[in-house]
C-alpha positions in Angstrom: -14.0 -0.7 11.6 -15.3 0.2 8.1 -17.9 2.9 7.6 -19.7 3.9 4.4 -20.5 7.5 5.4 -22.0 9.3 8.4 -24.8 7.3 10.1 -23.8 4.0 8.5 -23.6 0.8 10.6 -19.9 0.0 11.3 -18.5 -3.3 10.0 -15.8 -5.1 11.8 -13.1 -5.9 9.2 -9.4 -7.0 9.0 -6.9 -5.4 6.7 -4.4 -7.9 5.3 -2.1 -5.5 3.4 -1.7 -1.8 2.7 0.0 -1.0 -0.6 1.2 2.5 -1.7 2.4 3.5 -5.1 5.8 4.5 -6.3 5.3 5.4 -9.9 3.5 2.4 -11.4 4.8 0.0 -8.8 2.9 -1.1 -5.7 4.9 -1.0 -2.5 3.9 -2.7 0.8 3.7 -0.1 3.6 3.1 -0.5 7.4 0.7 2.5 7.6 -1.1 5.2 5.7 -2.4 8.5 6.7 -5.5 10.5 5.8 -5.2 11.7 2.2 -2.8 8.9 1.1 -3.8 7.0 -2.0 -3.5 3.3 -1.2 -4.7 -0.2 -2.2 -6.1 -2.3 0.6 -6.2 -6.1 0.5 -8.6 -8.1 2.7 -11.8 -6.0 2.6 -14.4 -6.7 -0.1 -16.8 -4.0 1.0 -14.3 -1.0 0.8 -14.9 1.6 -1.8 -14.0 5.2 -2.7 -15.0 7.4 0.3 -15.2 4.6 2.9 -13.7 5.4 6.3 -11.4 2.9 8.0 -11.1 3.7 11.7 -10.2 2.2 15.1 -13.1 0.4 16.8 -12.9 2.8 19.8 -13.5 5.8 17.5 -16.0 4.9 14.8 -16.4 8.4 13.3 -17.1 8.3 9.6 -16.0 11.1 7.3 -18.5 12.5 4.8 -18.7 10.5 1.6 -16.9 11.9 -1.4 -18.8 12.5 -4.6 -16.9 11.3 -7.7 -18.0 12.7 -11.0 -18.9 10.2 -13.7 -16.4 9.9 -16.5 -17.4 11.9 -19.6 -16.5 11.8 -23.2 -16.4 14.8 -25.6 
């Protein structure tokens, strides 16, 4: 399930691949845990702060706020 924040409607999705990073290289991994930085293939709707969860436990985490890039 994919959720875009608390109270959002869950979307049923399928993850094709999960890739982690070793330096600049992408490495295929079997699983990732909360806090891991990964690349997910197979879901167009996923974005920063989205929650991926098991269909039996569709509990979304609060959305993250990402500051806009600034130039000085």
